[in-house]
Amino acid sequence: MKAVRFHQHGGPEVLVLEDIPEPEIRADEVLVRVHACSVNHLDLFVRGGLPGVRYALPHILGADIAGEVVRVGDLCWRVQPGQRVLLAPATSCRQCEWCLSGRDNRCAKYAVLGTQLDGGYREFVAVPEWAVIPIPDELNFVHAASVPLVFLTAWHMLFGRAGLEAGEDVLVLGASSGVGSAAIQIAKLFHCRVIATAGGEAKMAKATELGADFVIDHHTQNIAAEVKRITGKRGVDVVVEHVGAATWDRSMQSLAPAGRLVTCGATTGYDVKLDLRFLFSKQQTVMGSYMGTLGELHRVLKFVFAGKLKPVIDSTFPLAEAAAAHRRLEQKEQFGKVVLTLP
Ligand SMILES: [Zn+2]
């Protein structure tokens, strides 16, 4: 089968299209023909190499996969060949305390596809049956592959971690990112007032289309000052962060009394300052969030399958042009998901 792999870490040019053997399935596994696999910033980090993290090389990226079931193992009973499906973006042991209490994203063996495990930049992938979720006919593969990682991450941040309630004010950083565009829609669906940030007029207009009530230009405006102006000096109840160093201080300054800041990333840097005087006197909470549980994925997919949450697609590239897809993300030109397609 065809696969895009890298044999050493580096720029987009290390991604090469190769012929490799098809994966075997175990009795509890399903073989899926990949039709679409979306690109995440995570892919760029793994490709470039992360300090202190070692990956088995050559490596196949890709956490977000949609395709068709071609074969099922003897122990499988729920999924059948021919079904159109998407895959949970991570696997876990299904046997530990965390997994058995439904909090599988805390499992010591929790592994995101395309990071600790080989991912979906290839024609066939073998995964456990529980990771396979059938999709409705009206959802195409490109849209299906754009959903799992970012909608799961945004859902877990807002509900699993920040405990979002209807009517709260939410600040979403980076509306053009996958997590940002998902968080705006989810918060609006739950009758929250959403302030989003974006860079430049074109991206600001798209943030408004997604439902944001107010949009701040994070290139030219002071985020915290605008949030204070919009909320009558109160601040927001929840800040959805994933930008990191570049926006951290403004994000913290945007919190209302007892506000919660939840972060799932540090795209612009991880070394940030925390002023304890504000943390205790304003009774703020800072929380980390990583992916989400399999149960939460099923929950958020109900809204996607009903058409109430919509993936935002920027562009598609054939698998062989994975390097060009990575460059599109690196240049920060995209609004929404960049997706690799396979025939
Ligand atoms: Zn486990």
Coordinates of C-alpha atoms and ligand atoms in Angstrom, one line a residue:
M1 CA 0.0 0.0 0.0
K2 CA 1.0 3.7 -0.4
A3 CA 2.0 5.6 2.7
V4 CA 3.6 8.9 3.4
R5 CA 6.4 8.5 6.0
F6 CA 9.4 10.3 7.4
H7 CA 12.7 8.6 8.1
Q8 CA 14.2 11.5 10.0
H9 CA 12.8 14.6 11.7
G10 CA 12.8 17.9 9.7
G11 CA 10.8 20.2 7.5
P12 CA 7.9 19.2 5.2
E13 CA 10.5 17.8 2.7
V14 CA 11.2 14.8 4.9
L15 CA 7.7 13.4 4.1
V16 CA 8.0 10.8 1.4
L17 CA 5.5 8.6 -0.5
E18 CA 6.5 4.9 -0.2
D19 CA 5.2 1.4 -0.8
I20 CA 4.9 -0.5 2.5
P21 CA 3.1 -3.8 3.5
E22 CA -0.6 -3.6 4.4
P23 CA -1.2 -4.0 8.2
E24 CA -2.5 -7.4 9.6
I25 CA -5.5 -7.3 11.8
R26 CA -5.8 -9.1 15.1
A27 CA -9.1 -10.8 16.1
D28 CA -10.4 -7.7 17.9
E29 CA -9.4 -5.3 15.1
V30 CA -10.9 -3.7 12.0
L31 CA -9.1 -2.9 8.8
V32 CA -10.1 0.5 7.3
R33 CA -9.4 1.8 3.9
V34 CA -8.5 5.5 4.5
H35 CA -10.3 8.0 2.3
A36 CA -9.4 11.2 4.2
C37 CA -7.0 12.2 6.9
S38 CA -6.9 15.7 8.2
V39 CA -3.7 17.5 9.2
N40 CA -3.2 18.9 12.7
H41 CA -0.6 21.2 14.2
L42 CA 0.4 18.1 16.2
D43 CA 1.6 16.5 12.9
L44 CA 4.0 19.4 12.3
F45 CA 5.4 19.1 15.9
V46 CA 5.9 15.4 15.6
R47 CA 7.5 15.7 12.1
G48 CA 9.9 18.4 13.4
G49 CA 10.7 16.4 16.5
L50 CA 9.9 17.3 20.1
P51 CA 12.6 17.6 22.8
G52 CA 12.7 14.5 25.0
V53 CA 10.3 12.5 22.9
R54 CA 11.5 9.6 20.8
Y55 CA 9.4 8.2 17.9
A56 CA 10.0 4.9 16.2
L57 CA 11.3 5.7 12.7
P58 CA 10.2 5.6 9.9
H59 CA 7.0 7.2 11.2
I60 CA 3.4 7.7 9.8
L61 CA 1.5 10.8 10.9
G62 CA -2.2 11.5 11.0
A63 CA -4.7 11.3 13.9
D64 CA -8.0 12.1 12.1
I65 CA -9.1 9.4 9.9
A66 CA -12.3 8.6 7.9
G67 CA -12.8 5.7 5.5
E68 CA -14.5 2.4 4.8
V69 CA -14.3 -0.9 6.7
V70 CA -12.7 -3.6 4.5
R71 CA -12.2 -6.5 6.9
V72 CA -13.1 -7.3 10.5
G73 CA -11.4 -9.7 13.0
D74 CA -13.2 -12.8 14.4
L75 CA -14.1 -11.2 17.7
C76 CA -15.7 -8.1 16.1
W77 CA -19.5 -7.9 16.2
R78 CA -20.6 -4.3 15.9
V79 CA -18.8 -3.2 12.7
Q80 CA -19.2 -4.7 9.2
P81 CA -17.2 -4.5 6.0
G82 CA -18.5 -1.8 3.7
Q83 CA -19.5 0.6 6.5
R84 CA -18.4 4.2 6.2
V85 CA -16.7 5.2 9.5
L86 CA -14.4 7.7 11.3
L87 CA -11.9 6.6 13.9
A88 CA -11.3 7.7 17.4
P89 CA -8.1 9.8 17.3
A90 CA -6.5 7.9 20.2
T91 CA -6.3 4.5 21.8
S92 CA -5.9 3.4 25.4
C93 CA -5.5 0.1 27.3
R94 CA -9.3 -0.2 28.1
Q95 CA -8.2 -2.1 31.4
C96 CA -6.8 0.4 33.9
E97 CA -8.6 2.5 36.6
W98 CA -8.9 5.5 34.3
C99 CA -10.1 3.7 31.2
L100 CA -12.7 1.7 33.3
S101 CA -14.0 4.9 34.8
G102 CA -14.5 6.4 31.4
R103 CA -11.5 8.8 31.6
D104 CA -9.4 7.1 29.0
N105 CA -7.5 10.2 28.1
R106 CA -5.7 9.9 31.5
C107 CA -4.6 6.3 30.7
A108 CA -0.8 5.7 30.9
K109 CA -1.1 4.0 27.6
Y110 CA -3.2 6.7 26.0
A111 CA -1.8 7.1 22.5
V112 CA -2.8 9.5 19.8
L113 CA -2.8 8.1 16.3
G114 CA 0.2 9.4 14.3
T115 CA 2.2 10.2 17.5
Q116 CA 3.0 7.2 19.7
L117 CA 1.3 5.0 17.0
D118 CA 1.4 5.1 13.3
G119 CA -1.4 7.2 11.9
G120 CA -3.5 7.7 8.8
Y121 CA -1.2 9.0 6.1
R122 CA -1.6 5.7 4.3
E123 CA -4.1 3.5 2.4
F124 CA -5.0 1.0 5.2
V125 CA -5.0 1.2 9.0
A126 CA -5.8 -1.4 11.6
V127 CA -7.5 -0.3 14.8
P128 CA -9.5 -1.9 17.7
E129 CA -13.2 -2.3 16.9
W130 CA -14.2 0.1 19.8
A131 CA -12.2 2.9 18.0
V132 CA -14.4 2.6 14.9
I133 CA -17.6 4.9 14.7
P134 CA -20.0 4.6 11.8
I135 CA -21.0 7.9 10.1
P136 CA -24.2 9.0 8.4
D137 CA -24.4 8.8 4.6
E138 CA -24.7 12.6 4.3
L139 CA -21.4 13.2 6.0
N140 CA -18.6 13.0 3.4
F141 CA -15.1 11.6 4.3
V142 CA -13.3 15.0 4.1
H143 CA -15.8 16.5 6.6
A144 CA -15.7 13.3 8.8
A145 CA -11.9 13.3 9.0
S146 CA -12.0 17.0 10.1
V147 CA -14.0 16.3 13.2
P148 CA -12.5 14.0 15.7
L149 CA -9.4 15.6 17.2
V150 CA -10.5 19.2 17.2
F151 CA -14.2 18.8 18.2
L152 CA -13.2 16.2 20.9
T153 CA -10.5 18.6 22.3
A154 CA -12.8 21.6 22.3
W155 CA -15.7 19.6 23.9
H156 CA -13.4 18.3 26.7
M157 CA -12.0 21.7 27.3
L158 CA -15.4 23.4 27.7
F159 CA -17.4 20.6 29.4
G160 CA -14.9 18.0 30.8
R161 CA -12.6 20.6 32.2
A162 CA -14.1 24.1 32.4
G163 CA -17.6 23.0 33.3
L164 CA -19.2 25.4 30.9
E165 CA -22.8 26.5 31.7
A166 CA -25.4 28.0 29.4
G167 CA -25.3 31.8 29.4
E168 CA -21.6 32.2 30.3
D169 CA -19.2 34.5 28.4
V170 CA -16.4 32.7 26.6
L171 CA -13.3 34.0 25.0
V172 CA -12.0 31.7 22.2
L173 CA -8.4 32.4 21.0
G174 CA -7.6 31.8 17.4
A175 CA -10.9 31.3 15.6
S176 CA -9.1 30.1 12.4
S177 CA -7.7 27.1 14.2
G178 CA -9.5 23.8 14.2
V179 CA -10.0 23.9 18.0
G180 CA -11.0 27.6 17.9
S181 CA -13.7 27.1 15.2
A182 CA -15.0 24.0 17.1
A183 CA -15.1 25.9 20.4
I184 CA -17.0 28.9 19.0
Q185 CA -19.7 26.6 17.6
I186 CA -20.0 24.5 20.8
A187 CA -20.2 27.5 23.1
K188 CA -22.9 29.1 20.8
L189 CA -24.9 25.9 20.7
F190 CA -25.1 26.1 24.5
H191 CA -26.3 29.7 24.5
C192 CA -23.1 31.3 25.6
R193 CA -21.8 34.7 24.4
V194 CA -18.7 34.2 22.4
I195 CA -15.8 36.6 21.9
A196 CA -13.3 35.2 19.4
T197 CA -9.9 36.4 18.2
A198 CA -8.6 36.3 14.7
G199 CA -5.8 37.9 12.6
G200 CA -7.0 40.2 9.8
E201 CA -10.4 41.1 8.4
A202 CA -10.9 38.0 6.3
K203 CA -10.5 35.7 9.2
M204 CA -12.5 37.9 11.5
A205 CA -15.4 37.8 9.0
K206 CA -15.3 34.0 9.0
A207 CA -15.3 33.9 12.8
T208 CA -18.5 36.0 12.7
E209 CA -20.0 33.5 10.2
L210 CA -19.2 30.7 12.7
G211 CA -21.4 32.5 15.3
A212 CA -19.0 34.6 17.3
D213 CA -20.8 37.6 18.8
F214 CA -17.7 39.7 18.9
V215 CA -14.4 39.3 17.1
I216 CA -11.1 40.9 18.2
D217 CA -8.2 41.4 15.8
H218 CA -5.3 39.8 17.8
H219 CA -2.8 41.5 15.5
T220 CA -3.8 45.0 16.0
Q221 CA -6.0 45.1 19.2
N222 CA -5.3 44.5 22.9
I223 CA -7.4 41.4 23.6
A224 CA -7.9 42.1 27.3
A225 CA -8.8 45.7 26.8
E226 CA -11.4 44.7 24.2
V227 CA -12.8 41.9 26.4
K228 CA -13.2 44.4 29.3
R229 CA -14.9 46.9 26.9
I230 CA -17.3 44.3 25.6
T231 CA -18.2 42.8 29.0
G232 CA -18.4 46.2 30.8
K233 CA -15.2 45.6 32.7
R234 CA -16.4 42.2 34.0
G235 CA -14.3 39.8 31.9
V236 CA -15.2 36.4 30.6
D237 CA -16.1 33.2 32.6
V238 CA -14.0 30.9 30.4
V239 CA -11.0 31.4 28.2
V240 CA -10.2 28.8 25.6
E241 CA -6.4 29.0 25.2
H242 CA -4.1 27.1 22.8
V243 CA -1.8 29.9 21.6
G244 CA 0.5 30.0 24.6
A245 CA 3.2 32.6 25.3
A246 CA 2.0 35.2 22.7
T247 CA -1.5 35.6 24.3
W248 CA -1.2 34.2 27.8
D249 CA -1.0 37.5 29.8
R250 CA -3.9 39.0 27.9
S251 CA -5.9 35.8 28.3
M252 CA -5.4 35.8 32.1
Q253 CA -6.3 39.5 32.2
S254 CA -9.5 38.7 30.4
L255 CA -10.9 36.5 33.2
A256 CA -13.9 37.5 35.2
P257 CA -13.8 36.9 39.0
A258 CA -13.7 33.1 39.5
G259 CA -13.0 32.7 35.7
R260 CA -11.5 29.6 34.3
L261 CA -8.7 29.5 31.8
V262 CA -8.4 26.1 30.0
T263 CA -5.5 25.4 27.7
C264 CA -4.7 22.6 25.3
G265 CA -1.6 23.9 23.6
A266 CA 1.3 26.3 23.4
T267 CA 1.8 26.9 19.7
T268 CA 3.8 30.2 20.3
G269 CA 5.8 29.0 23.3
Y270 CA 5.2 27.3 26.7
D271 CA 7.1 29.5 29.1
V272 CA 4.5 31.9 30.6
K273 CA 4.1 34.0 33.8
L274 CA 1.5 33.5 36.4
D275 CA 0.8 36.4 38.9
L276 CA -0.4 34.6 42.0
R277 CA -1.8 37.8 43.4
F278 CA -4.5 37.8 40.8
L279 CA -4.9 34.1 40.8
F280 CA -6.0 34.0 44.5
S281 CA -7.6 37.4 44.9
K282 CA -9.8 37.0 41.8
Q283 CA -10.2 33.3 42.6
Q284 CA -9.2 32.2 39.1
T285 CA -8.6 28.7 37.9
V286 CA -6.0 27.6 35.3
M287 CA -6.5 24.1 33.9
G288 CA -4.8 21.9 31.4
S289 CA -6.7 19.7 28.9
Y290 CA -5.6 17.0 26.6
M291 CA -7.8 15.4 23.9
G292 CA -11.0 14.0 25.5
T293 CA -12.7 10.7 26.5
L294 CA -14.2 8.2 24.0
G295 CA -17.5 8.9 25.6
E296 CA -17.2 12.6 24.9
L297 CA -16.3 11.9 21.3
H298 CA -19.6 9.9 20.9
R299 CA -21.4 12.8 22.6
V300 CA -20.0 15.6 20.4
L301 CA -20.6 13.5 17.3
K302 CA -24.3 13.4 18.0
F303 CA -24.3 17.2 17.2
V304 CA -22.0 16.8 14.2
F305 CA -24.2 14.0 12.8
A306 CA -27.3 16.1 13.3
G307 CA -25.7 19.0 11.4
K308 CA -25.6 21.3 14.4
L309 CA -21.8 21.4 14.6
K310 CA -20.0 21.7 11.3
P311 CA -16.4 21.1 10.5
V312 CA -14.7 24.0 8.7
I313 CA -12.7 22.9 5.7
D314 CA -9.9 25.1 4.4
S315 CA -8.5 22.9 1.6
T316 CA -7.8 19.4 0.5
F317 CA -4.6 17.9 -0.9
P318 CA -3.9 14.4 -2.3
L319 CA -1.9 12.2 0.1
A320 CA 1.1 12.4 -2.2
E321 CA 1.1 16.2 -1.6
A322 CA 1.3 15.9 2.2
A323 CA 4.3 18.2 2.3
A324 CA 2.4 21.0 0.6
A325 CA -0.5 20.5 3.1
H326 CA 2.0 20.9 6.0
R327 CA 3.4 24.1 4.4
R328 CA -0.1 25.5 4.2
L329 CA -0.4 25.1 8.0
E330 CA 3.0 26.5 8.6
Q331 CA 2.3 29.6 6.7
K332 CA -0.8 30.2 8.9
E333 CA -2.9 31.0 5.9
Q334 CA -5.6 28.5 6.6
F335 CA -9.0 28.9 8.1
G336 CA -10.2 25.5 9.3
K337 CA -9.0 22.1 8.4
V338 CA -6.5 21.0 5.8
V339 CA -7.3 17.5 4.7
L340 CA -5.4 14.8 2.8
T341 CA -7.5 12.7 0.5
L342 CA -7.0 9.2 -0.9
P343 CA -9.0 7.6 -3.8
Ligands
ZN1 ZN -6.0 2.5 30.5

